[in-house]
Tab-separated table of C-alpha atoms and ligand atoms in Angstrom:
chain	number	residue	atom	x	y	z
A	1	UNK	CA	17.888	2.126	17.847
A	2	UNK	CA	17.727	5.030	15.902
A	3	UNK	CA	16.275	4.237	12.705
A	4	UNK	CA	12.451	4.292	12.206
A	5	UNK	CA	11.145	0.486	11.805
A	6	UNK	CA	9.472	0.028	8.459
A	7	UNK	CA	7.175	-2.589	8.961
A	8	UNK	CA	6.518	-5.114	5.892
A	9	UNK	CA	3.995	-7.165	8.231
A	10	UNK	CA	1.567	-4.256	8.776
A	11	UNK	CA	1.900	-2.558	5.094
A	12	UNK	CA	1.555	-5.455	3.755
A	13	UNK	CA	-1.831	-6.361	6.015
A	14	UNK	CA	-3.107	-3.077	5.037
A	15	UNK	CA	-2.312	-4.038	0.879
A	16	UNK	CA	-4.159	-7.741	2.034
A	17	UNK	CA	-7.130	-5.699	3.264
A	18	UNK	CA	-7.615	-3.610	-0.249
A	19	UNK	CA	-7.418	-6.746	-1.840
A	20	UNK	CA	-10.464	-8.195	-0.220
A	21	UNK	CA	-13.031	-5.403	-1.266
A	22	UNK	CA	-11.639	-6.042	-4.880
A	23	UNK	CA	-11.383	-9.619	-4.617
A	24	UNK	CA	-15.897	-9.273	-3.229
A	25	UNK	CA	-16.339	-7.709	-6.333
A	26	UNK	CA	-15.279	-10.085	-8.745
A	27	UNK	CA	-18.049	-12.458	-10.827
A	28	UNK	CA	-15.745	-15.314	-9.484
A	29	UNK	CA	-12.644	-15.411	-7.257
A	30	UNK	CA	-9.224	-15.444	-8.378
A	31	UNK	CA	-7.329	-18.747	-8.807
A	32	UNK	CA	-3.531	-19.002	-8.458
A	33	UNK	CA	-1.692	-22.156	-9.910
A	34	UNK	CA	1.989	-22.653	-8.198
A	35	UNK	CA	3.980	-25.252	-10.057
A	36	UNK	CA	6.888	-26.274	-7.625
A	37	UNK	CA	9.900	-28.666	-9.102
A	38	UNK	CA	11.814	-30.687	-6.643
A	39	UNK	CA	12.226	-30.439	-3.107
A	40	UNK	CA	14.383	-27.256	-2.568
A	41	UNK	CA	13.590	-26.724	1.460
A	42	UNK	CA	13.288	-22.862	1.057
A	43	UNK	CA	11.380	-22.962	-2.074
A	44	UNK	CA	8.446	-25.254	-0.090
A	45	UNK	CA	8.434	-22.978	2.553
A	46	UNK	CA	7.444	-19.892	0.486
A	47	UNK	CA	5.099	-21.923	-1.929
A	48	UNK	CA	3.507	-22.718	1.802
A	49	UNK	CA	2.950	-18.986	2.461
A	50	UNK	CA	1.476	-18.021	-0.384
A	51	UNK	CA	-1.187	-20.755	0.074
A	52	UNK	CA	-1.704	-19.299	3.040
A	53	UNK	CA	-1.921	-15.797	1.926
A	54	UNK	CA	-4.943	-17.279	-1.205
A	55	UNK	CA	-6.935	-18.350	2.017
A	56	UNK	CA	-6.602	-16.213	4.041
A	57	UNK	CA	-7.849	-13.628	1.324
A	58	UNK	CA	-10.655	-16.440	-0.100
A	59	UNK	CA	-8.260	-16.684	-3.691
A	60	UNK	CA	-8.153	-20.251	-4.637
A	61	UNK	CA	-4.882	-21.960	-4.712
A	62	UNK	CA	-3.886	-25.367	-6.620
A	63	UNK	CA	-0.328	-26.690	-5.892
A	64	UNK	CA	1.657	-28.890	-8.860
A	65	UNK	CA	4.084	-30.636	-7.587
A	66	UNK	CA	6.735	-31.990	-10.067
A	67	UNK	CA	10.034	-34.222	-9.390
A	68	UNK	CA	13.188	-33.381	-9.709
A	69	UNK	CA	14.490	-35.576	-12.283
A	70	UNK	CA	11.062	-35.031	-14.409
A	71	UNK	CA	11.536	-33.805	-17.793
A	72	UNK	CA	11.795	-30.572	-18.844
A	73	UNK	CA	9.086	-30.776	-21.268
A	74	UNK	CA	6.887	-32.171	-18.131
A	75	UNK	CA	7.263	-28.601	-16.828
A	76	UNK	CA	6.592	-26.924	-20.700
A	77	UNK	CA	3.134	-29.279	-20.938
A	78	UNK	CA	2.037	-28.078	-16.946
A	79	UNK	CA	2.617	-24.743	-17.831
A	80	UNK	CA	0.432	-24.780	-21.458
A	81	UNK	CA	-2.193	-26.837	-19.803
A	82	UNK	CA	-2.422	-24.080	-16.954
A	83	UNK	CA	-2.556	-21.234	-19.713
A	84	UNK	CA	-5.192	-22.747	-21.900
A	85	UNK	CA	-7.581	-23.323	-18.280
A	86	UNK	CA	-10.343	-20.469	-18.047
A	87	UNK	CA	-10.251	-21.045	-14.813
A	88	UNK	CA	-7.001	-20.761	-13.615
A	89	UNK	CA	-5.866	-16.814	-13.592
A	90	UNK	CA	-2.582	-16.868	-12.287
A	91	UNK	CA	0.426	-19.079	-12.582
A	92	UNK	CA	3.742	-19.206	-10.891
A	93	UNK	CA	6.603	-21.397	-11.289
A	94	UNK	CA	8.764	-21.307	-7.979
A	95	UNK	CA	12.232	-20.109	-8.832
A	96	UNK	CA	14.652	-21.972	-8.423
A	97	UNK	CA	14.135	-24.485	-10.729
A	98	UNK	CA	16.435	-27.820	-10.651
A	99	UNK	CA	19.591	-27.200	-12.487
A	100	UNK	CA	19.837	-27.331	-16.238
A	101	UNK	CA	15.774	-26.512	-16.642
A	102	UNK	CA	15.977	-22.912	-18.350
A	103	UNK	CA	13.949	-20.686	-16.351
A	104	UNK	CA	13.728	-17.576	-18.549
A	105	UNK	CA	12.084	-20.269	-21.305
A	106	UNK	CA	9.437	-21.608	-18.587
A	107	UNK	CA	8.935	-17.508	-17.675
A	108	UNK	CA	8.657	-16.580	-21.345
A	109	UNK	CA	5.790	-19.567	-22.183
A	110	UNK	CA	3.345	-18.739	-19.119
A	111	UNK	CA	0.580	-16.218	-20.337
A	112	UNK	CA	1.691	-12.844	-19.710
A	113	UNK	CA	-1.898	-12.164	-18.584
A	114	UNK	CA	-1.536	-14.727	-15.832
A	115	UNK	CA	1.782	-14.118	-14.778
A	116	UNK	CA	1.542	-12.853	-11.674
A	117	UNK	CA	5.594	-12.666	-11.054
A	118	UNK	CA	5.818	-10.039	-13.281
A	119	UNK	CA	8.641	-11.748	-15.367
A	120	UNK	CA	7.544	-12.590	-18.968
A	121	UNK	CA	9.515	-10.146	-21.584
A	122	UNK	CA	6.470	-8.738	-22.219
A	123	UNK	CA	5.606	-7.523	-18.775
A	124	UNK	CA	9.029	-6.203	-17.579
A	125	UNK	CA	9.328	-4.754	-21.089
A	126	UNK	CA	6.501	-2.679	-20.653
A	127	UNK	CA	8.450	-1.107	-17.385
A	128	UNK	CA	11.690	-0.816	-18.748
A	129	UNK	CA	8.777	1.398	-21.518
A	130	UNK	CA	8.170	3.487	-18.726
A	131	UNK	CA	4.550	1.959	-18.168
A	132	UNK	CA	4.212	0.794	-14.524
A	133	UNK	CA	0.644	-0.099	-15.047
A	134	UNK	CA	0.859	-3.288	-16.084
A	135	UNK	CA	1.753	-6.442	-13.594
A	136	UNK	CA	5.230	-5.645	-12.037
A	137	UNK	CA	7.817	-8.153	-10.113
A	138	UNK	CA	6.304	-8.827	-6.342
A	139	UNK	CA	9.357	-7.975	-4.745
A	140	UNK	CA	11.150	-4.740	-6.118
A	141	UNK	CA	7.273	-3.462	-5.822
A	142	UNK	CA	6.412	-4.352	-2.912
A	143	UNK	CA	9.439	-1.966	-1.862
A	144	UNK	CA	7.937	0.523	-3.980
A	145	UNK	CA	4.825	-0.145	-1.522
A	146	UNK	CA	6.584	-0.231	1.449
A	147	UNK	CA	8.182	3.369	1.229
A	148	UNK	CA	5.272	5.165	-0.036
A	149	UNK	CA	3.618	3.917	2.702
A	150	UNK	CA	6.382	5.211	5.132
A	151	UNK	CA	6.413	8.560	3.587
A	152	UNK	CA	9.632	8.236	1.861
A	153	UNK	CA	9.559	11.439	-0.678
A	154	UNK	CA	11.904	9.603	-3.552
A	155	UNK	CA	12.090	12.489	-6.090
A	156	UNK	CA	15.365	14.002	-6.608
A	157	UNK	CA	16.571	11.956	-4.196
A	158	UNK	CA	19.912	9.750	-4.954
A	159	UNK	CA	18.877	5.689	-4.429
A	160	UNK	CA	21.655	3.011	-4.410
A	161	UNK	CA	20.336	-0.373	-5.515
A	162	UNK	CA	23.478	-3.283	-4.619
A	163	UNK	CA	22.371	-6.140	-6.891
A	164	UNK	CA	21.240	-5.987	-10.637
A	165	UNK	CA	19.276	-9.217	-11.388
A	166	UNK	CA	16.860	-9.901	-13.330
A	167	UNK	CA	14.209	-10.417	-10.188
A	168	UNK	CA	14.764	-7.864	-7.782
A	169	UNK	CA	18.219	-5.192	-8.664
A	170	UNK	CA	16.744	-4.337	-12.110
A	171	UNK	CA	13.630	-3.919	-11.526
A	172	UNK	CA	13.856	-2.130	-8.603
A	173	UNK	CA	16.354	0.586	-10.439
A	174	UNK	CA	13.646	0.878	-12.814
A	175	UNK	CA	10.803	1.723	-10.340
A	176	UNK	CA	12.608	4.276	-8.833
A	177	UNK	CA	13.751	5.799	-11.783
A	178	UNK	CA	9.969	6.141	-13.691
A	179	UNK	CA	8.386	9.328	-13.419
A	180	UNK	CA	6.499	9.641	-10.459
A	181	UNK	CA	8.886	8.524	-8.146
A	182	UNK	CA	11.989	10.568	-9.465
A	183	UNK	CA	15.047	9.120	-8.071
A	184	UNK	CA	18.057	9.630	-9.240
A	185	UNK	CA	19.418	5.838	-9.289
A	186	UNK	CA	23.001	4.185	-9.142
A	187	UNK	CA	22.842	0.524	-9.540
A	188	UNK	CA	25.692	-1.120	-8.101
A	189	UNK	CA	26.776	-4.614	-8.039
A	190	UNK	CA	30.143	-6.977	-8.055
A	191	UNK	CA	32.057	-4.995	-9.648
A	192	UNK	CA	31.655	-1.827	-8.298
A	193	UNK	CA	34.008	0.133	-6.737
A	194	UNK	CA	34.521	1.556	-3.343
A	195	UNK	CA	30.788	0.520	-2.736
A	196	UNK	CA	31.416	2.084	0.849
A	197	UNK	CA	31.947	5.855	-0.615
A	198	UNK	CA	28.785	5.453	-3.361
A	199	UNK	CA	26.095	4.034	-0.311
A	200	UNK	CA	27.556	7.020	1.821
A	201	UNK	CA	26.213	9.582	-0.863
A	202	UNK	CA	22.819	7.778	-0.874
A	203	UNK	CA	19.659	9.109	0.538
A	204	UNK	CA	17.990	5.756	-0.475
A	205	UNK	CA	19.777	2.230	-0.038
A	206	UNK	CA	17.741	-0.987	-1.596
A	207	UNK	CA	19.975	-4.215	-0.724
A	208	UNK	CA	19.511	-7.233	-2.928
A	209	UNK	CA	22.659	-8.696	-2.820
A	210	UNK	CA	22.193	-12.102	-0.616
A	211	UNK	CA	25.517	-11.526	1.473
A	212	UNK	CA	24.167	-11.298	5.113
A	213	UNK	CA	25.495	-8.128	7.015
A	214	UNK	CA	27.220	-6.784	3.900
A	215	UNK	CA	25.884	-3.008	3.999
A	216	UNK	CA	27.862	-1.746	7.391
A	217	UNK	CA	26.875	1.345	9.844
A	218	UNK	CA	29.700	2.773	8.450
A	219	UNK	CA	28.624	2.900	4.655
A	220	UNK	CA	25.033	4.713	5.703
A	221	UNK	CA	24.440	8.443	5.546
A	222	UNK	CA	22.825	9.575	9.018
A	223	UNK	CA	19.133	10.110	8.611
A	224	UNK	CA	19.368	7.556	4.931
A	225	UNK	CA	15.875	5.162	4.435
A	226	UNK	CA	17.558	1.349	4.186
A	227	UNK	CA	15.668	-1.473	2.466
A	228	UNK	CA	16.953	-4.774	3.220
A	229	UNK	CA	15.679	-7.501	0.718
A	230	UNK	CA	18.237	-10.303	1.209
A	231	UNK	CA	17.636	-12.976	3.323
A	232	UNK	CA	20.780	-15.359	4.052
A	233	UNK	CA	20.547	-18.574	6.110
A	234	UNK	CA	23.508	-18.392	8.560
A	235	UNK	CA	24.606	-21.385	10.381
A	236	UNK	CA	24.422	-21.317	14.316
A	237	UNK	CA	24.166	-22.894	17.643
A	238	UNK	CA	20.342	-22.888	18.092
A	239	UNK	CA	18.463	-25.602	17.871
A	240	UNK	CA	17.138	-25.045	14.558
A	241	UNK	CA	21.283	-24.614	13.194
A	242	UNK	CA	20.400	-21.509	11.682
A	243	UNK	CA	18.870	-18.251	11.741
A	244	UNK	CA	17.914	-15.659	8.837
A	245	UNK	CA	20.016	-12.645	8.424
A	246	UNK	CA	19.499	-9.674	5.691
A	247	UNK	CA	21.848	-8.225	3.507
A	248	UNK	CA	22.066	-5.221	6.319
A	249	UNK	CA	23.897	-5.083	9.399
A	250	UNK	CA	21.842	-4.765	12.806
A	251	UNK	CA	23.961	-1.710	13.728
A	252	UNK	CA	22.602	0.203	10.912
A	253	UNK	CA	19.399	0.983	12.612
A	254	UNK	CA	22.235	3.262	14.997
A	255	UNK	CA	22.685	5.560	11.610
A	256	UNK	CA	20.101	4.861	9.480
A	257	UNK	CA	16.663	7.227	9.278
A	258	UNK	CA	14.261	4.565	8.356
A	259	UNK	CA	14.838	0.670	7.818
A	260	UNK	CA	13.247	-2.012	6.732
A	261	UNK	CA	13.693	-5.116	9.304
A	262	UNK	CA	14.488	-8.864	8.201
A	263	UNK	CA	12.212	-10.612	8.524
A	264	UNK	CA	9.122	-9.029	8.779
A	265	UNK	CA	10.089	-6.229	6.248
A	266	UNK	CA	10.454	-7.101	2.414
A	267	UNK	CA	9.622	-10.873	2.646
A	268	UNK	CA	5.462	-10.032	3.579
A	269	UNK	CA	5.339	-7.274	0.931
A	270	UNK	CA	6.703	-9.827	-1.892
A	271	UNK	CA	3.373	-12.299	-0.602
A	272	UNK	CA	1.482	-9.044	-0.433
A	273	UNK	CA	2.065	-7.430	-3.768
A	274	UNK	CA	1.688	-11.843	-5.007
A	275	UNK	CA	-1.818	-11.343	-4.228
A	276	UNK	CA	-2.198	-8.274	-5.754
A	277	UNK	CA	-1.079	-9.173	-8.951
A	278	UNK	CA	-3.329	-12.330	-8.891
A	279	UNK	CA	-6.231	-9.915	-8.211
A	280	UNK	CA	-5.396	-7.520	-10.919
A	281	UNK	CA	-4.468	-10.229	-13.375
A	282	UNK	CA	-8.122	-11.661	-12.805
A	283	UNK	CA	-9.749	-8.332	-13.288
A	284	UNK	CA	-7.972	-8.309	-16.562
A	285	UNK	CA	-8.956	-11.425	-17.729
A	286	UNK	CA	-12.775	-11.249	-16.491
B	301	NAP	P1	21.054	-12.779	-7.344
B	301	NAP	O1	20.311	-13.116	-8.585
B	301	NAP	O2	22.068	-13.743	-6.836
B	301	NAP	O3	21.730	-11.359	-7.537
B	301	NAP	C1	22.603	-10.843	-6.586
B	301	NAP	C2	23.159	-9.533	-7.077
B	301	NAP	O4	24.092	-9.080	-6.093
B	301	NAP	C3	23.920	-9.635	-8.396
B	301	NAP	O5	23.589	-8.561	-9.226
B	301	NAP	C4	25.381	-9.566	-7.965
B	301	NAP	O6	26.234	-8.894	-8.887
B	301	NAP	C5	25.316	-8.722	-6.721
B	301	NAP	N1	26.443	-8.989	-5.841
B	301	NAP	C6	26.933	-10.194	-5.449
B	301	NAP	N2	27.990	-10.033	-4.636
B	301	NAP	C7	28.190	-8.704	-4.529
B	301	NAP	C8	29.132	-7.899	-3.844
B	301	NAP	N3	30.083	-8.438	-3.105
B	301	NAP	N4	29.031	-6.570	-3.980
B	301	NAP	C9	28.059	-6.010	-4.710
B	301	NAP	N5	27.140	-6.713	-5.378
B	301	NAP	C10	27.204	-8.049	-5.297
B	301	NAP	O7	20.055	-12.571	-6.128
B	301	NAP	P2	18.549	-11.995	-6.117
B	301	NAP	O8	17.624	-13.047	-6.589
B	301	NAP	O9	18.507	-10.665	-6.742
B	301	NAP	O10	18.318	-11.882	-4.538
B	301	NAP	C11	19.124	-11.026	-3.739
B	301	NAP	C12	18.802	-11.274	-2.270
B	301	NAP	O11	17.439	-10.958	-2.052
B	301	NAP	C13	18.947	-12.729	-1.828
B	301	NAP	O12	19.376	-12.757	-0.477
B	301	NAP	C14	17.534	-13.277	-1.916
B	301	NAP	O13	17.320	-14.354	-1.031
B	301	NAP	C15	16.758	-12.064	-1.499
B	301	NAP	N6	15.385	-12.031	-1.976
B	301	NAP	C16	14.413	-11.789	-1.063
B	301	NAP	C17	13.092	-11.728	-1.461
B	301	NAP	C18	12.042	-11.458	-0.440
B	301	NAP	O14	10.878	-11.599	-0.720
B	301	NAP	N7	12.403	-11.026	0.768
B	301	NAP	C19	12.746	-11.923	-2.793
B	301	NAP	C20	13.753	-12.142	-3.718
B	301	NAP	C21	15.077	-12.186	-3.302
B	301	NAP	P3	26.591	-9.477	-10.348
B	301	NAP	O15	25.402	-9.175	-11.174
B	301	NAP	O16	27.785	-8.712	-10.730
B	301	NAP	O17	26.812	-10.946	-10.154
């Protein structure tokens, strides 16, 4: 292997261990609400890390569990109650929600001073301003995190992001755009043409696409930093049935400069730059 190994576990251990002087030196800890609809498998299994990320970092955690077939307005009334409690500082709803519940209307309603995924109007309106101050989406800044801790020099540089959504691809394009970090960014996605020949020009590829393998050796510029955010669940003979694949291609690592593994690369930043933005949304409000 080639490529330099861009570890999300230990960046984001290092972010974790910031937190913890700020979190000492607050009059009272941070407290994150997750609100969790229905019984999506993957969806449990991240609420169950982030719990585990508030104690390990001594931020109080409540969990809201709410059926699937509940009414929407059950969800509007959990979220209101949440904003109008002093003592609850941030609050999450786990995307996705069942189908047919509007999630942009649920994001919209939470407090934008407690929402710590970064995805109220008012929040990723305030990037698309140019002002990365404010609370930003965990993921696409966590990748932020993750290459200015590996040294990755962004300005003037030409950045591919493959995906454009509202939680990762758009974002991301953004935060590598502002000033400060200078790219020059093309944001690609399924209807882009010959994808292969626009990655190749790249000194930066961000993958959000959630097509396991997708980006190719092939498609890589020797000595190119590779961020792989997707994570795909691929059917297979173990005894679990599956494993977890990213959007990249092992053999990139042959080409590649500098790459982000999955898992252990994007996944612990998102948790990482979660707890973050509970911390600095407390700070705010106290
Ligand atoms: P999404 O909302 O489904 O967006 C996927 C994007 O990829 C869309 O913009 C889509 O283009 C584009 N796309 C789809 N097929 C394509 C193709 N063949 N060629 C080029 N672009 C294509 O997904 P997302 O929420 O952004 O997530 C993307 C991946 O990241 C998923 O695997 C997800 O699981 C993963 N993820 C990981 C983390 C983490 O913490 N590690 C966090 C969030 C997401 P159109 O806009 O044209 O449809």
């Amino acid at each position: 292997m080639g490529a330099t190994r861009i570890d999300g576990n230990a960046c984001g251990a290092a972010v974790e261990a910031s937190l913890a002087e700020r979190i000492a030196t607050l009059p009272t800890p941070p407290h994150l609400a997750v609100v969790i609809v229905g019984n999506d498998p993957a969806s449990h299994v991240y609420v169950g890390a982030k719990e585990r990320a508030c104690a390990r970092l001594g931020i109080r955690s409540t969990r809201i569990d709410i059926d699937a077939d509940a009414d929407f307005s059950e969800v509007v009334s959990t979220v209101e109650r949440l904003n109008a409690d002093p003592e609850v500082t941030g609050i999450l709803v786990q995307s996705p929600l069942p189908s047919g519940m509007d999630e942009i209307a649920i994001t919209d309603l939470i407090d934008p001073v407690k929402d710590v995924d970064g995805f109220h109007a008012q929040n990723l309106g305030r990037l698309v301003q140019g002002d990365a101050s404010g609370i930003l989406p965990c993921t696409p800044a966590g990748v932020m995190r993750m290459l200015e801790w590996a040294g990755v020099d962004l300005s003037g540089k030409r950045a591919v992001v493959i995906g454009r959504s509202r939680i990762v691809g758009m974002p991301q394009s953004l935060l590598l755009a502002q000033k400060g970090a200078d790219a020059t960014v093309t944001i690609a996605h399924s209807r882009t043409e010959d994808m292969a020949a626009l990655c190749r020009e790249a000194d930066v590829i961000i993958a959000a696409v959630g097509r396991s393998n997708m980006v190719v050796a092939d498609w890589v510029k020797p000595g190119a930093t590779v961020i792989d955010v997707g994570v795909n669940r691929v059917d297979d003979d173990s005894e679990k049935g599956y494993h977890l694949s990213g959007d990249v291609h092992p053999d990139v690592a042959e080409v590649a400069g500098a790459l982000s593994p999955v898992p252990g690369g994007v996944g612990p930043m998102t948790i990482a730059m979660l707890m973050s933005n509970t911390v600095r949304a407390t700070e705010m409000q106290q």
